[in-house]
Coordinates of C-alpha atoms in Angstrom, one line a residue:
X1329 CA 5.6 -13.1 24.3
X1330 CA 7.0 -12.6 21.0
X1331 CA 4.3 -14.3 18.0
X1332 CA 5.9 -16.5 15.5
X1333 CA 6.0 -14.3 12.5
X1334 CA 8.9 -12.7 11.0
X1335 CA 8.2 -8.7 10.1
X1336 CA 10.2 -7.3 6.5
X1337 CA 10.4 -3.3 6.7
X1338 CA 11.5 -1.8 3.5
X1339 CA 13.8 1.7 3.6
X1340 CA 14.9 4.8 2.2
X1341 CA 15.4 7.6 4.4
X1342 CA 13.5 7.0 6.8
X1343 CA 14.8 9.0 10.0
X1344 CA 11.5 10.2 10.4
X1345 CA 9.6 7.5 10.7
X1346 CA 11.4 4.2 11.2
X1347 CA 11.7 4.8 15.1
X1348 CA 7.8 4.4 15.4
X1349 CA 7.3 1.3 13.1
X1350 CA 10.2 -0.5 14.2
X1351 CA 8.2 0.8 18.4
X1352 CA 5.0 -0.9 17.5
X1353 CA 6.6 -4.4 16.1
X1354 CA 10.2 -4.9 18.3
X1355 CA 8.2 -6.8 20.8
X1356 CA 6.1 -8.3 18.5
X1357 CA 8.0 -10.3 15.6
X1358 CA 10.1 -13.3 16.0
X1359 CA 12.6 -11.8 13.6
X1360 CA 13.0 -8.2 12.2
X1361 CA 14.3 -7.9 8.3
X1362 CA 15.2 -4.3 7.1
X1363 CA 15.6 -4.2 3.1
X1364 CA 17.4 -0.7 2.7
X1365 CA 17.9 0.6 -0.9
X1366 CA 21.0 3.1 -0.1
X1367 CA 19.7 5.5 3.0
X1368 CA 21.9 8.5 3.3
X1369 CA 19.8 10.3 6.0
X1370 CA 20.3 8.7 9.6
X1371 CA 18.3 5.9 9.4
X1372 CA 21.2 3.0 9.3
X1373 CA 22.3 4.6 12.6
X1374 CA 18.7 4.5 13.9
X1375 CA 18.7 0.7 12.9
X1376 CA 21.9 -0.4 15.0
X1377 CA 19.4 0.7 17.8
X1378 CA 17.2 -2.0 17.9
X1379 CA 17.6 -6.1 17.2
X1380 CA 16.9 -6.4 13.4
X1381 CA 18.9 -7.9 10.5
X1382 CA 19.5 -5.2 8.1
X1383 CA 19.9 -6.0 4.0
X1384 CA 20.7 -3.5 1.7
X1385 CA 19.3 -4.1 -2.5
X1386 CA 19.3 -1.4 -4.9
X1387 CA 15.6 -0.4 -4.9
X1388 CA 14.6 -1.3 -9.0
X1389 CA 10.4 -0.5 -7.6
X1390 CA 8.4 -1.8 -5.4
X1391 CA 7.3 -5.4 -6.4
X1392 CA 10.4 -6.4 -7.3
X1393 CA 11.9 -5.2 -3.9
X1394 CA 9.0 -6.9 -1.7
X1395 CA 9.5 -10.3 -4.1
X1396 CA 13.4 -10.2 -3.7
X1397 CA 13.0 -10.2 -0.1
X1398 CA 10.6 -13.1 0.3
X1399 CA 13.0 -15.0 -2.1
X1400 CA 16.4 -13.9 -0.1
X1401 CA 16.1 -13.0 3.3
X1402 CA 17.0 -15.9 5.6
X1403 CA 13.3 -15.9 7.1
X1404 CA 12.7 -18.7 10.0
X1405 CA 9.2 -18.3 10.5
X1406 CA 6.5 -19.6 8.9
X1407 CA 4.3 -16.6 8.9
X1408 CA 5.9 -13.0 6.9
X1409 CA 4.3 -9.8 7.5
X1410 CA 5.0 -6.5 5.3
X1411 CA 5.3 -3.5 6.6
X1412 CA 6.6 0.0 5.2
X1413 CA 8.0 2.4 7.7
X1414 CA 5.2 5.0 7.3
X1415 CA 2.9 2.3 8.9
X1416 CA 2.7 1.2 12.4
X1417 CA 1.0 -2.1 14.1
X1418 CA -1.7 -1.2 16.5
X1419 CA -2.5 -3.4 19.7
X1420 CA -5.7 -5.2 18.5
X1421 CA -3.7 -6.5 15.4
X1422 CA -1.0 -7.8 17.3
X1423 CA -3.1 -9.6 19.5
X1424 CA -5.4 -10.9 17.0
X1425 CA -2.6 -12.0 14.9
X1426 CA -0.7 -13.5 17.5
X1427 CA -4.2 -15.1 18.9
X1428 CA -4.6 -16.8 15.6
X1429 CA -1.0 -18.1 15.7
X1430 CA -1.2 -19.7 18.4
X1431 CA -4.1 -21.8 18.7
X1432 CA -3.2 -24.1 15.9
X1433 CA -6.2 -23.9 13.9
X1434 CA -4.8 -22.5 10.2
X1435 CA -4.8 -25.4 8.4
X1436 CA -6.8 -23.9 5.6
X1437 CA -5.7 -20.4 5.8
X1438 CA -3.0 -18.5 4.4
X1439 CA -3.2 -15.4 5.1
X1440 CA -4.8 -12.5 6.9
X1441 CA -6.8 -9.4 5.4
X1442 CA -6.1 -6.2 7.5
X1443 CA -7.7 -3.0 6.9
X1444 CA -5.5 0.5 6.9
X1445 CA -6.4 3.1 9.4
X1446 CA -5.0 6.2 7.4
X1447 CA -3.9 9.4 9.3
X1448 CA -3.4 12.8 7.1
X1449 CA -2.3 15.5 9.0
X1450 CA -2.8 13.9 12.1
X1451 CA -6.4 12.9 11.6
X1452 CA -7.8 9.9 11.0
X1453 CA -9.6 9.8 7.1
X1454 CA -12.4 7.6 8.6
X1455 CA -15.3 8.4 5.4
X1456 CA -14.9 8.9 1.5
X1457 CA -14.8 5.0 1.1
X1458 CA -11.2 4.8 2.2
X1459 CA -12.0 3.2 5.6
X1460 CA -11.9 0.1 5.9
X1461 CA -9.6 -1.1 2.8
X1462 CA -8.2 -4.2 3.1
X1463 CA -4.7 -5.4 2.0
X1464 CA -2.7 -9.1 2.2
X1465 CA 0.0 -7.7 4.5
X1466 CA 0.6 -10.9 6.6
X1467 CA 1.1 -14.5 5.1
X1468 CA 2.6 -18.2 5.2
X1469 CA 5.6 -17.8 3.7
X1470 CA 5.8 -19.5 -0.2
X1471 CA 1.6 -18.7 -0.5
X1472 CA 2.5 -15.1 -0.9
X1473 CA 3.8 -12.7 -3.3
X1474 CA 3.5 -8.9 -4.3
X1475 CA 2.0 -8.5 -7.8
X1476 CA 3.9 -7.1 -10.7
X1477 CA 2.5 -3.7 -11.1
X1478 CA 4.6 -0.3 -11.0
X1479 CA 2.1 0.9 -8.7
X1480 CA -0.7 0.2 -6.2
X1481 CA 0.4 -3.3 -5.9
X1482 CA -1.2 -5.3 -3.5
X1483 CA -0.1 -9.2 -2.3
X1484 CA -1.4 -12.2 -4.0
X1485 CA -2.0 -14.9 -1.4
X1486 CA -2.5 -18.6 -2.8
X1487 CA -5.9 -20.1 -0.6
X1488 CA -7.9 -18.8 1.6
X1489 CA -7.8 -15.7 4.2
X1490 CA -9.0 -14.4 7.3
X1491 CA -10.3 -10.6 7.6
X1492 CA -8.8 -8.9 11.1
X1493 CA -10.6 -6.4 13.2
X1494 CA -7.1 -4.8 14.0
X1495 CA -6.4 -2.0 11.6
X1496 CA -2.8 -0.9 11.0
X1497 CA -1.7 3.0 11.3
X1498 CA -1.0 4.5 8.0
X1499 CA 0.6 7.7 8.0
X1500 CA 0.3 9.2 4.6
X1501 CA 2.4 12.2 4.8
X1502 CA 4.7 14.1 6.4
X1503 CA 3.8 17.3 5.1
X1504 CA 1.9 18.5 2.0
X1505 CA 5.2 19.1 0.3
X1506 CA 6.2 15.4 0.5
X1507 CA 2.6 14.3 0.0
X1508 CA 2.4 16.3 -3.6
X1509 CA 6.4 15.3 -4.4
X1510 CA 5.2 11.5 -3.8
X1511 CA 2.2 11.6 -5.7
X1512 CA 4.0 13.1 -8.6
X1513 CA 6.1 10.3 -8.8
X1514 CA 3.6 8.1 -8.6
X1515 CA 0.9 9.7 -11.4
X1516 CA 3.8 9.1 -13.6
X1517 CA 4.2 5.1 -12.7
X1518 CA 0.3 5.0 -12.7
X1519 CA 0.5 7.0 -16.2
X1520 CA 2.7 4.6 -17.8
X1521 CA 1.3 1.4 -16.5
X1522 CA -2.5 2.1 -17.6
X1523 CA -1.0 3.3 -21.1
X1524 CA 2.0 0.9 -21.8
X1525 CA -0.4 -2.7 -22.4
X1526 CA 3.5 -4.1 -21.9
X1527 CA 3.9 -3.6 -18.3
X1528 CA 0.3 -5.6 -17.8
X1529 CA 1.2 -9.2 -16.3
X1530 CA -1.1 -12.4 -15.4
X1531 CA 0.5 -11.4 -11.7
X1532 CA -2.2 -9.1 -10.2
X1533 CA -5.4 -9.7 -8.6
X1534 CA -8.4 -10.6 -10.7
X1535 CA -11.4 -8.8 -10.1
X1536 CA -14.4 -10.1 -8.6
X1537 CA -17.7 -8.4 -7.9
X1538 CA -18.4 -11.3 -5.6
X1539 CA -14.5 -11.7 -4.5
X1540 CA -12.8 -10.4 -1.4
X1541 CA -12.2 -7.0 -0.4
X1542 CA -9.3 -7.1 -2.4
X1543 CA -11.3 -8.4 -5.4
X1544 CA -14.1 -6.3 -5.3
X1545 CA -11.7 -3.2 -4.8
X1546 CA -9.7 -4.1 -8.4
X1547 CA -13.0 -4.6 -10.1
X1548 CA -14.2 -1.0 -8.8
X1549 CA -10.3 0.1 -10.1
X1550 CA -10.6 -1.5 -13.6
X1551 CA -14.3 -0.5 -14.2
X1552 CA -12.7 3.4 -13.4
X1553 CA -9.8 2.8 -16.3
X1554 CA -12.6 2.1 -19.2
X1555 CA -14.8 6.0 -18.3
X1556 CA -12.7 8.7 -20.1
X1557 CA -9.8 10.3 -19.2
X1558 CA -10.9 13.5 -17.4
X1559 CA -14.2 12.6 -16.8
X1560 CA -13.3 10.0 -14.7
X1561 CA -11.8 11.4 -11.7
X1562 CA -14.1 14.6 -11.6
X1563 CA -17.0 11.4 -11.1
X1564 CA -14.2 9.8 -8.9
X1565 CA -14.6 12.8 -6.6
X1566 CA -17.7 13.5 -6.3
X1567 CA -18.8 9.7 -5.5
X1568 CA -16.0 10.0 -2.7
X1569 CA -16.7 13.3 -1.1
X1570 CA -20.6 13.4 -1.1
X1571 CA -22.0 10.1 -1.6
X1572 CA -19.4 8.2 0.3
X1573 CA -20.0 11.1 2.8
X1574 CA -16.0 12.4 2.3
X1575 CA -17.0 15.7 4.0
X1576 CA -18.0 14.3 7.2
X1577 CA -14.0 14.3 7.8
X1578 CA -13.8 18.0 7.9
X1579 CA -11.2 20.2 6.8
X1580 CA -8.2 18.1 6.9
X1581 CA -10.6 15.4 4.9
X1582 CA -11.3 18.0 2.1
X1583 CA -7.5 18.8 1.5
X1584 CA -7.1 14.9 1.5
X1585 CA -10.0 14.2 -0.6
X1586 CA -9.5 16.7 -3.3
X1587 CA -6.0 16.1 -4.0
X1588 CA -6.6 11.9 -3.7
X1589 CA -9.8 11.9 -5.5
X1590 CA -9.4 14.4 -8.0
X1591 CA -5.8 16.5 -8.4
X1592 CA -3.6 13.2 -8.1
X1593 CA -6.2 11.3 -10.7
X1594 CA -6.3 14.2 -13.0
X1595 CA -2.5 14.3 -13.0
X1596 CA -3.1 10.4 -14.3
X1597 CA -4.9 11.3 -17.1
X1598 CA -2.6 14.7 -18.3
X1599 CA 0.1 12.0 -18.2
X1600 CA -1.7 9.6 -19.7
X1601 CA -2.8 12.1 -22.4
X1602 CA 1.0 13.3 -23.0
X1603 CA 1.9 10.0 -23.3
X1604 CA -0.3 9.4 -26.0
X1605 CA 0.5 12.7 -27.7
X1606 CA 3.9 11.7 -28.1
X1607 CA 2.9 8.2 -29.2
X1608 CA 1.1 9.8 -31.6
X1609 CA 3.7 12.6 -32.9
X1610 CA 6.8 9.5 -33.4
X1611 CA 4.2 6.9 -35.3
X1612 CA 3.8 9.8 -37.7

């Protein structure tokens, strides 16, 4: 039986991994939204496979993509969950969600916390902190939004929510290739929003010490910005692989570790430092 909640996939050539989201969540959703930004790979083809409502929107980032489809889409349901293709629902959280659905008893709840189970190169990164981290995926529709950051945005849910035991699969990568290519792109959106105070907005999550997971997370995030550049993600490291006990996820969790930690967060900061460089060199 299908759970009254209506699932939004966002794509972009996604041949290689639509076919398993769109597995875990076809028997699932009440209504299936694709929000494609111009795939030239085989993924529309894939999509006339399977009983969604595909809507193409030139891709401007990722907040403004996710917020346009909340706004637009012709959604039914009360209840919107967010997915990207890379991530897939598992079992427990369908049942749990669908559980909390349908007993009627959400009057004072808007939303659902679920924690990320991430795989890198077909293992699970269980330690280093990144397990469990909790994200506003699923929500009543009109109490949620994405927040306006050009990275690492997270969903802003008006009221209270309820933390899930279900965990949904998050592949990270396809290869290392893909994985370095990605992370690239994004250093450089990380880069500008820390430096440029103009892409800041009253949209985001607050940081909390005593918050949610959510909360606590940005407060952990925003007392990281203030340590200097370059210190800061050889510390980042070090509290991730040894004292949150990173190496316990062997090999694969060292590759993963140092180039999450400490390569992609030093390629911050050498942004970050250009940027400023060059701020520098035109105010003179």
């Amino acid at each position: 039986m299908k759970s009254p909640i209506t699932v939004i996939i966002l794509t972009f050539n996604e041949e290689n991994n639509i076919v398993d989201c769109l597995e875990s969540v076809k028997d699932f959703a009440a209504q299936i939204f694709i929000v494609d930004s111009g795939s030239t790979d085989q993924t529309p083809e894939i999509l006339t496979r399977y009983p969604v409502q595909v809507f193409h929107h030139p891709f401007e980032n990722y907040s403004q993509q996710r917020n346009w489809s909340l706004k637009n889409l012709p959604i039914k349901t009360e209840w919107v969950l967010n997915l990207d293709a890379d991530q897939r629902l598992t079992d427990e959280f369908k049942a749990e969600v669908h559980h909390h659905l349908s007993n009627g008893k959400l009057e004072n709840i808007n939303g659902f916390l679920a924690s990320r189970k991430t795989m890198f190169m077909g293992k699970w990164i269980k330690y280093g902190g990144h397990y469990p981290t909790y994200h506003a995926m699923t929500f009543r529709l009109g109490k949620g939004q994405c927040e306006q950051k050009l990275y690492d945005q997270h969903y802003l849910v008006e009221g209270n929510t309820i933390k899930l035991k279900g965990d949904v699969i998050d592949l990270i990568t396809e290869s290392l290739s893909t994985f370095t290519l990605r992370h690239d792109k994004w250093s450089t959106l990380e880069s500008i929003q820390q430096f440029d105070s103009a892409n800041s907005s009253t949209e985001t999550i607050i940081g909390k010490l005593k918050g949610d997971a959510m909360q606590r997370r940005r407060y952990f995030k925003n007392l990281y910005e203030r340590l200097p550049l370059f210190v800061r993600p050889v510390l980042y490291f070090l509290v991730r692989y040894f004292f949150r006990l990173g190496f316990l996820d062997g090999k694969r969790g060292l590759i993963f570790h140092f180039l999450q930690c400490f390569w992609f967060r030093f390629l911050i900061d050498a942004k970050i430092y250009e940027l400023r460089r060059t701020n520098k060199q035109i105010i003179q």
